[in-house]
DNA sequence: ATAATAGTGTCTCTGAGACACTATGTA
DNA sequence: TACATAGTGTCTCAGAGACACTATTAT
């Protein structure tokens, strides 16, 4: 029987920083089709519950990971007759950023098998066209950061400038000059110093900063 | 009765240059809902015919205007229960560029009432959320051009550098410096001089150029 | 010659990059 | 003290902007 309506889903590329490298959350599928393959977390639109697709994405992500992200951005819409064996399908891709100090909250909550994969090498044999989706989300994230946007949603509540720089480097995949990076930050209004708060390690302590609340990515 | 499936449509913001200003094609709706209001050309996905949504957009635009555009780019997806009185709907917005020497081909072919409206002031009382859609498409176009992309798909087959500059100015909404603009073009590989071809007017003739075929926007 | 537009030359200023330098903690 | 990392100063270079200048046609 021919389908008259497409299957409408959302998929979410949830990024975080782990071990100083950019990771994306993948889940192992527990149902057909593509049973056992790894995919981005995603779910089917429920017109009765969801006011709009952003709400679908929030609901799906919350259900799969237990995390409510403060920030969810549409990347692109993938569609066609060939991408899902069940028939004509349409998926709206979002990306979200998880602060690095909340990574473990996700892992603990999940019921299915999940993995944080290197965003630049999420593995071969992913379900559906999800390799393309990861690429698209990553490209959008990289693009934003390369245009001087700061990925503050990936940072913990308090962070040093070196940590912020390392996060940007993980996203861009290339080293940045410390002096240049900090010079740019002078003009930014979205981070603020925490006076008197430092990280003490085996060297000179580093000044702590935080995101100004109300910043936008 | 509650809808279980959303209405899936595509809308297209077709831009062109007319009288040196950026225009967008609007059509007057001939059916309920929003009968008589002006809207972007759009149409419903047909899973049986359309291999993917890009094909839907091509088909819809071709049907409404008789023009096959060489270039159709996804902008964003708009969705929700409130935007269409028929119920939960989802629309994938595309934009396309029509060379200014083909504007009249569209006007001649259309069956419904159509108008080329100023893209920066498409009118009040547009159908659905189409005022937002125009804004989004325009923002994406402006963004591209402000990042040094050349809107060659808006140009006729042969054009002068002054015409190209005026097109960019129409999109950006601000004047550009001639010297700066041309200096940038020196490094661009996407346009080429047509040796010996000039436009003769009431002044010094202007060199003609064309887009290198295979350029990408 | 004059008007009008096409097209170029050049000065300045800003910001990115490179990289050396200073500062301040621990061991 | 040495060492490691935090943080700053400075030189250079490339590109943007502003704007004056030259070039070439019609009238």
Coordinates of C-alpha atoms (C1' of nucleotides) in Angstrom, one line a residue:
Chain A
X1 CA 0.0 0.0 0.0
X2 CA 1.2 3.4 -1.0
X3 CA 1.8 5.9 1.8
X4 CA 0.1 9.2 1.3
X5 CA 1.7 10.9 4.2
X6 CA 5.4 11.1 4.9
X7 CA 6.9 10.0 8.2
X8 CA 7.9 13.1 10.0
X9 CA 10.7 12.9 12.5
X10 CA 13.3 15.0 14.2
X11 CA 16.9 14.0 14.9
X12 CA 19.2 15.7 17.3
X13 CA 23.0 16.0 17.1
X14 CA 23.9 16.6 20.8
X15 CA 27.5 17.8 21.0
X16 CA 29.7 18.0 24.0
X17 CA 33.3 18.2 24.9
X18 CA 34.9 15.1 26.5
X19 CA 38.7 14.6 26.9
X20 CA 39.2 17.9 25.1
X21 CA 37.6 16.6 21.9
X22 CA 34.2 17.2 20.4
X23 CA 31.8 14.4 20.8
X24 CA 28.3 13.6 19.4
X25 CA 25.8 11.4 21.1
X26 CA 24.8 8.3 19.2
X27 CA 22.2 5.7 20.3
X28 CA 21.9 2.1 19.2
X29 CA 18.6 1.3 17.6
X30 CA 16.5 -1.2 19.4
X31 CA 13.9 -1.5 16.7
X32 CA 13.5 -2.2 13.0
X33 CA 14.4 -0.8 10.6
X34 CA 18.2 -0.5 11.0
X35 CA 18.0 -2.6 14.1
X36 CA 21.3 -2.6 16.0
X37 CA 22.8 0.2 14.0
X38 CA 23.9 3.4 15.6
X39 CA 22.0 6.6 14.9
X40 CA 21.4 10.1 16.2
X41 CA 18.7 10.2 18.9
X42 CA 15.4 11.0 17.1
X43 CA 11.7 10.5 17.3
X44 CA 8.5 10.9 15.5
X45 CA 6.4 14.0 15.5
X46 CA 3.3 13.9 17.6
X47 CA 1.0 16.6 16.3
X48 CA -1.3 16.2 19.4
X49 CA 1.4 17.0 21.9
X50 CA 3.9 19.1 20.1
X51 CA 3.1 22.8 19.5
X52 CA 5.9 22.9 16.8
X53 CA 8.9 20.9 15.8
X54 CA 11.2 22.5 18.3
X55 CA 9.0 21.0 20.9
X56 CA 9.2 17.6 19.3
X57 CA 13.0 17.9 19.5
X58 CA 12.9 19.0 23.1
X59 CA 10.6 16.1 24.0
X60 CA 12.6 13.5 22.1
X61 CA 15.9 14.6 23.5
X62 CA 14.6 14.8 27.0
X63 CA 13.1 11.3 26.7
X64 CA 16.2 9.7 25.4
X65 CA 18.7 11.5 27.6
X66 CA 16.9 13.0 30.5
X67 CA 18.6 16.3 29.8
X68 CA 16.8 19.6 29.0
X69 CA 19.0 21.6 26.9
X70 CA 18.6 25.4 27.0
X71 CA 19.3 25.7 23.4
X72 CA 18.2 23.8 20.3
X73 CA 18.8 25.0 16.8
X74 CA 17.5 23.8 13.5
X75 CA 20.1 22.7 11.0
X76 CA 18.3 21.5 7.9
X77 CA 15.6 19.1 6.7
X78 CA 16.3 15.8 5.1
X79 CA 13.7 14.1 3.1
X80 CA 13.0 11.6 0.4
X81 CA 11.6 8.2 -0.5
X82 CA 15.0 6.4 -0.2
X83 CA 16.4 7.4 3.1
X84 CA 14.1 5.2 5.3
X85 CA 12.9 1.7 4.2
X86 CA 9.5 2.4 5.7
X87 CA 8.8 4.8 2.9
X88 CA 8.8 8.5 2.2
X89 CA 10.3 10.3 5.2
X90 CA 11.2 13.7 6.4
X91 CA 13.5 14.5 9.2
X92 CA 14.2 17.9 10.7
X93 CA 17.7 18.0 12.1
X94 CA 18.6 20.0 15.2
X95 CA 21.8 20.4 17.1
X96 CA 22.2 21.1 20.8
X97 CA 25.2 21.7 23.0
X98 CA 25.7 20.0 26.4
X99 CA 28.1 21.6 28.9
X100 CA 31.0 19.3 29.5
X101 CA 30.3 19.0 33.2
X102 CA 26.9 17.4 32.4
X103 CA 28.1 14.6 30.2
X104 CA 27.7 11.9 32.8
X105 CA 24.2 12.9 33.6
X106 CA 23.2 11.7 30.2
X107 CA 25.1 8.4 30.3
X108 CA 23.5 7.5 33.6
X109 CA 20.0 8.1 32.5
X110 CA 19.8 6.4 29.2
X111 CA 18.1 3.0 28.9
X112 CA 19.4 2.1 25.5
X113 CA 23.0 1.8 24.6
X114 CA 24.5 5.1 24.0
X115 CA 28.0 6.3 23.1
X116 CA 29.7 9.6 22.8
X117 CA 31.6 9.4 19.5
X118 CA 34.2 11.7 18.1
X119 CA 32.2 14.2 16.1
X120 CA 34.7 14.1 13.3
X121 CA 34.6 10.3 13.1
X122 CA 31.3 9.1 14.3
X123 CA 31.9 5.7 12.8
X124 CA 30.9 3.8 9.7
X125 CA 27.7 2.0 9.1
X126 CA 25.5 4.5 10.8
X127 CA 21.7 4.0 10.4
X128 CA 19.8 5.8 7.6
X129 CA 21.6 8.9 6.3
X130 CA 22.8 9.8 9.7
X131 CA 26.4 10.2 8.6
X132 CA 25.2 13.1 6.5
X133 CA 23.2 14.5 9.3
X134 CA 26.3 14.5 11.6
X135 CA 28.3 16.2 8.9
X136 CA 25.7 18.9 8.4
X137 CA 25.3 19.6 12.1
X138 CA 29.1 19.7 12.5
X139 CA 29.5 22.0 9.6
X140 CA 27.0 24.4 11.0
X141 CA 28.6 24.4 14.4
X142 CA 32.1 24.9 12.9
X143 CA 30.8 27.7 10.7
X144 CA 29.4 29.6 13.7
X145 CA 32.5 29.3 15.7
X146 CA 34.7 30.3 12.8
X147 CA 32.6 33.4 12.6
X148 CA 33.6 34.4 16.1
X149 CA 30.7 32.9 17.9
X150 CA 31.6 31.5 21.3
X151 CA 30.3 28.0 22.1
X152 CA 29.5 28.9 25.6
X153 CA 26.8 26.3 25.9
X154 CA 29.5 23.7 25.7
X155 CA 31.4 25.2 28.7
X156 CA 30.8 24.4 32.4
X157 CA 29.4 27.1 34.5
X158 CA 32.9 28.4 35.3
X159 CA 35.8 28.1 33.0
X160 CA 39.2 29.5 32.1
X161 CA 40.0 31.2 28.8
X162 CA 42.4 28.4 28.0
X163 CA 39.5 25.9 28.3
X164 CA 37.3 28.1 26.1
X165 CA 40.1 28.2 23.5
X166 CA 40.6 24.5 23.6
X167 CA 36.9 24.0 23.0
X168 CA 37.0 26.2 20.0
X169 CA 40.0 24.4 18.7
X170 CA 38.2 21.0 19.1
X171 CA 35.4 22.4 17.0
X172 CA 37.5 24.0 14.4
X173 CA 40.0 21.2 14.2
X174 CA 42.9 23.5 14.2
X175 CA 45.0 25.4 16.8
X176 CA 44.3 29.0 17.5
X177 CA 46.8 31.6 18.6
X178 CA 46.3 32.5 22.3
X179 CA 47.0 36.1 21.9
X180 CA 44.7 36.6 19.0
X181 CA 42.0 34.6 20.7
X182 CA 42.1 36.7 23.9
X183 CA 42.3 39.9 22.0
X184 CA 39.0 39.1 20.4
X185 CA 37.5 38.3 23.7
X186 CA 38.2 41.8 25.0
X187 CA 35.3 43.1 22.9
X188 CA 32.9 40.3 23.7
X189 CA 30.2 41.1 26.1
X190 CA 29.0 37.6 26.6
X191 CA 31.6 36.5 29.1
X192 CA 32.6 38.1 32.4
X193 CA 35.4 37.6 34.8
X194 CA 34.7 36.1 38.2
X195 CA 36.8 38.5 40.4
X196 CA 39.1 36.7 42.8
X197 CA 38.2 33.2 41.5
X198 CA 41.0 31.1 40.1
X199 CA 41.8 27.6 39.2
X200 CA 44.9 26.4 41.2
X201 CA 46.9 23.7 39.6
X202 CA 50.6 22.9 39.3
X203 CA 51.3 26.3 37.7
X204 CA 50.2 29.8 37.7
X205 CA 46.5 30.0 38.6
X206 CA 44.1 30.8 35.8
X207 CA 41.3 33.4 36.1
X208 CA 37.8 32.0 36.0
X209 CA 35.0 33.3 33.8
X210 CA 31.4 32.6 33.2
X211 CA 28.9 33.3 30.5
X212 CA 26.8 36.4 31.0
X213 CA 23.3 35.1 31.4
X214 CA 21.1 35.9 28.5
X215 CA 23.8 35.4 25.9
X216 CA 22.8 34.0 22.6
X217 CA 24.7 31.6 20.5
Chain B
X1 CA -11.5 15.1 14.0
X2 CA -7.9 15.3 15.1
X3 CA -5.2 15.1 12.4
X4 CA -2.6 12.5 12.9
X5 CA -0.4 13.6 10.1
X6 CA 0.8 17.1 9.5
X7 CA 0.2 18.9 6.2
X8 CA 3.6 19.0 4.5
X9 CA 4.3 21.8 2.1
X10 CA 7.1 23.7 0.5
X11 CA 7.1 27.4 -0.1
X12 CA 9.5 29.2 -2.4
X13 CA 10.8 32.8 -2.1
X14 CA 11.7 33.5 -5.7
X15 CA 13.8 36.6 -5.9
X16 CA 14.7 38.8 -8.8
X17 CA 15.9 42.3 -9.6
X18 CA 13.5 44.6 -11.2
X19 CA 14.0 48.4 -11.6
X20 CA 17.2 48.0 -9.7
X21 CA 15.5 46.7 -6.6
X22 CA 15.2 43.3 -5.1
X23 CA 11.7 41.7 -5.6
X24 CA 10.1 38.6 -4.4
X25 CA 7.3 36.8 -6.1
X26 CA 3.9 36.7 -4.4
X27 CA 0.8 35.0 -5.5
X28 CA -2.8 35.7 -4.5
X29 CA -4.5 32.7 -3.0
X30 CA -7.5 31.4 -4.9
X31 CA -8.6 28.9 -2.3
X32 CA -9.5 28.7 1.4
X33 CA -7.9 29.2 3.8
X34 CA -6.6 32.7 3.6
X35 CA -8.6 33.2 0.4
X36 CA -7.6 36.3 -1.5
X37 CA -4.5 37.0 0.6
X38 CA -1.0 37.2 -0.8
X39 CA 1.4 34.4 -0.2
X40 CA 4.6 32.9 -1.4
X41 CA 4.1 30.3 -4.1
X42 CA 3.9 26.9 -2.4
X43 CA 2.4 23.5 -2.7
X44 CA 1.8 20.3 -1.0
X45 CA 4.2 17.4 -1.0
X46 CA 3.3 14.5 -3.2
X47 CA 5.2 11.5 -1.9
X48 CA 4.2 9.5 -5.0
X49 CA 5.9 11.9 -7.4
X50 CA 8.6 13.7 -5.5
X51 CA 11.8 11.9 -4.8
X52 CA 12.6 14.4 -2.2
X53 CA 11.5 17.9 -1.0
X54 CA 13.8 19.7 -3.5
X55 CA 11.8 18.0 -6.2
X56 CA 8.6 19.2 -4.7
X57 CA 9.9 22.7 -4.7
X58 CA 11.0 22.4 -8.3
X59 CA 7.6 21.0 -9.3
X60 CA 5.6 23.6 -7.4
X61 CA 7.6 26.5 -8.7
X62 CA 7.6 25.2 -12.2
X63 CA 3.8 24.8 -12.1
X64 CA 3.1 28.2 -10.7
X65 CA 5.5 30.2 -12.8
X66 CA 6.6 28.1 -15.7
X67 CA 10.2 28.7 -14.9
X68 CA 12.8 26.0 -14.1
X69 CA 15.4 27.6 -11.8
X70 CA 18.9 26.2 -11.9
X71 CA 19.2 26.7 -8.2
X72 CA 17.0 26.1 -5.2
X73 CA 18.2 26.3 -1.7
X74 CA 16.6 25.3 1.5
X75 CA 16.3 28.0 4.1
X76 CA 14.5 26.6 7.1
X77 CA 11.4 24.6 8.1
X78 CA 8.4 26.2 9.7
X79 CA 6.0 24.1 11.7
X80 CA 3.3 24.1 14.3
X81 CA -0.4 23.7 15.1
X82 CA -1.1 27.4 14.8
X83 CA 0.3 28.6 11.5
X84 CA -2.4 27.1 9.3
X85 CA -6.1 26.9 10.2
X86 CA -6.4 23.5 8.7
X87 CA -4.3 22.1 11.5
X88 CA -0.8 21.0 12.2
X89 CA 1.4 22.0 9.3
X90 CA 5.0 21.9 8.3
X91 CA 6.5 24.0 5.5
X92 CA 10.0 23.7 4.2
X93 CA 11.1 27.1 2.8
X94 CA 13.4 27.4 -0.2
X95 CA 14.7 30.4 -2.0
X96 CA 15.5 30.7 -5.7
X97 CA 17.0 33.4 -7.9
X98 CA 15.6 34.4 -11.2
X99 CA 17.8 36.3 -13.7
X100 CA 16.5 39.8 -14.2
X101 CA 16.1 39.3 -18.0
X102 CA 13.6 36.4 -17.3
X103 CA 11.2 38.3 -15.1
X104 CA 8.6 38.8 -17.8
X105 CA 8.6 35.1 -18.7
X106 CA 7.1 34.5 -15.3
X107 CA 4.5 37.2 -15.4
X108 CA 3.2 36.0 -18.8
X109 CA 2.8 32.4 -17.8
X110 CA 1.0 32.7 -14.5
X111 CA -2.7 31.9 -14.3
X112 CA -3.4 33.3 -10.8
X113 CA -2.7 36.9 -9.9
X114 CA 1.0 37.4 -9.1
X115 CA 3.0 40.4 -8.2
X116 CA 6.7 41.1 -7.8
X117 CA 6.9 42.9 -4.4
X118 CA 9.8 44.8 -2.9
X119 CA 11.5 42.1 -0.9
X120 CA 12.1 44.5 2.0
X121 CA 8.5 45.5 2.1
X122 CA 6.4 42.6 0.8
X123 CA 3.2 44.1 2.2
X124 CA 1.1 43.7 5.3
X125 CA -1.6 41.1 5.8
X126 CA 0.2 38.3 4.0
X127 CA -1.3 34.8 4.4
X128 CA -0.2 32.4 7.1
X129 CA 3.3 33.2 8.5
X130 CA 4.6 34.2 5.2
X131 CA 5.9 37.5 6.3
X132 CA 8.3 35.5 8.5
X133 CA 9.2 33.3 5.6
X134 CA 10.1 36.3 3.4
X135 CA 12.2 37.7 6.2
X136 CA 14.1 34.4 6.7
X137 CA 14.8 33.9 3.0
X138 CA 15.9 37.5 2.7
X139 CA 18.2 37.2 5.7
X140 CA 19.8 34.2 4.2
X141 CA 20.3 35.8 0.9
X142 CA 21.7 39.0 2.5
X143 CA 24.0 36.9 4.7
X144 CA 25.5 35.1 1.7
X145 CA 26.1 38.2 -0.3
X146 CA 27.6 40.0 2.7
X147 CA 30.1 37.1 3.0
X148 CA 31.3 37.9 -0.5
X149 CA 29.2 35.5 -2.4
X150 CA 28.1 36.9 -5.8
X151 CA 24.4 36.6 -6.7
X152 CA 25.2 35.6 -10.2
X153 CA 22.0 33.7 -10.6
X154 CA 20.2 37.1 -10.4
X155 CA 22.2 38.5 -13.3
X156 CA 21.4 38.2 -17.0
X157 CA 23.7 36.1 -19.1
X158 CA 25.9 39.1 -19.8
X159 CA 26.3 42.0 -17.4
X160 CA 28.6 44.8 -16.5
X161 CA 30.4 45.1 -13.2
X162 CA 28.3 48.2 -12.3
X163 CA 25.1 46.1 -12.8
X164 CA 26.6 43.4 -10.5
X165 CA 27.4 46.0 -7.9
X166 CA 23.9 47.4 -8.1
X167 CA 22.4 44.0 -7.6
X168 CA 24.6 43.5 -4.5
X169 CA 23.5 46.9 -3.2
X170 CA 19.9 46.0 -3.7
X171 CA 20.3 42.9 -1.6
X172 CA 22.4 44.4 1.1
X173 CA 20.4 47.6 1.3
X174 CA 23.4 49.8 1.4
X175 CA 25.8 51.4 -1.1
X176 CA 29.2 49.7 -1.8
X177 CA 32.4 51.4 -2.9
X178 CA 33.2 50.8 -6.5
X179 CA 36.9 50.4 -6.0
X180 CA 36.6 48.0 -3.1
X181 CA 34.0 46.0 -4.9
X182 CA 36.1 45.6 -8.1
X183 CA 39.2 44.9 -6.2
X184 CA 37.5 41.9 -4.6
X185 CA 36.4 40.6 -8.0
X186 CA 39.9 40.4 -9.2
X187 CA 40.4 37.3 -7.1
X188 CA 37.0 35.7 -8.0
X189 CA 37.1 32.9 -10.4
X190 CA 33.4 32.8 -11.0
X191 CA 33.1 35.6 -13.5
X192 CA 35.0 36.1 -16.7
X193 CA 35.4 39.0 -19.1
X194 CA 33.9 38.8 -22.6
X195 CA 36.8 40.2 -24.6
X196 CA 35.7 42.9 -27.0
X197 CA 32.1 42.9 -25.8
X198 CA 30.8 46.2 -24.4
X199 CA 27.6 48.0 -23.6
X200 CA 27.4 51.2 -25.5
X201 CA 25.3 53.9 -24.0
X202 CA 25.5 57.7 -23.7
X203 CA 28.9 57.4 -22.0
X204 CA 32.0 55.4 -21.9
X205 CA 31.2 51.8 -22.9
X206 CA 31.2 49.2 -20.1
X207 CA 33.0 45.8 -20.3
X208 CA 30.6 42.9 -20.3
X209 CA 31.2 39.8 -18.1
X210 CA 29.5 36.5 -17.7
X211 CA 29.3 33.9 -15.0
X212 CA 31.8 31.0 -15.5
X213 CA 29.6 28.0 -16.0
X214 CA 29.7 25.6 -13.1
X215 CA 30.0 28.4 -10.5
X216 CA 28.2 27.7 -7.3
X217 CA 26.4 30.2 -5.1
Chain C
dA1 C1' 34.9 71.2 -24.6
dT2 C1' 31.6 69.1 -21.4
dA3 C1' 29.0 65.7 -19.2
dA4 C1' 28.5 61.2 -17.7
dT5 C1' 29.9 57.0 -16.5
dA6 C1' 33.8 53.3 -16.6
dG7 C1' 37.6 52.0 -14.4
dT8 C1' 42.2 52.7 -11.5
dG9 C1' 45.6 54.3 -7.9
dT10 C1' 46.7 55.3 -3.4
dC11 C1' 46.5 56.6 1.5
dT12 C1' 45.0 55.2 5.9
dC13 C1' 43.2 52.3 9.4
dT14 C1' 41.9 48.2 11.5
dG15 C1' 42.3 43.5 12.6
dA16 C1' 44.6 38.9 12.1
dG17 C1' 48.6 36.3 12.6
dA18 C1' 53.1 35.2 14.4
dC19 C1' 55.8 35.1 18.1
dA20 C1' 58.5 36.9 21.8
dC21 C1' 58.0 38.4 26.1
dT22 C1' 56.5 38.9 31.2
dA23 C1' 53.9 37.1 35.3
dT24 C1' 52.8 33.9 38.9
dG25 C1' 52.0 29.9 40.8
dT26 C1' 54.0 24.8 42.3
dA27 C1' 57.7 21.5 43.2
Chain D
dT1 C1' 66.0 27.7 41.7
dA2 C1' 63.5 25.5 37.6
dC3 C1' 59.4 24.7 35.3
dA4 C1' 54.9 25.0 33.5
dT5 C1' 51.2 27.5 32.3
dA6 C1' 48.7 32.3 32.4
dG7 C1' 48.6 36.3 30.3
dT8 C1' 50.6 40.6 27.5
dG9 C1' 53.1 43.4 24.0
dT10 C1' 54.5 44.3 19.5
dC11 C1' 55.8 43.9 14.7
dT12 C1' 54.1 42.9 10.2
dC13 C1' 51.0 42.1 6.7
dA14 C1' 46.5 41.8 4.2
dG15 C1' 42.3 43.6 3.3
dA16 C1' 38.6 47.2 3.8
dG17 C1' 37.2 51.8 3.3
dA18 C1' 37.5 56.4 1.5
dC19 C1' 38.2 59.1 -2.1
dA20 C1' 40.7 61.3 -5.7
dC21 C1' 42.2 60.5 -10.0
dT22 C1' 42.4 58.9 -15.1
dA23 C1' 39.9 57.0 -19.3
dT24 C1' 36.6 56.8 -22.9
dT25 C1' 32.6 57.5 -25.1
dA26 C1' 28.3 60.7 -26.8
dT27 C1' 26.7 65.2 -27.5

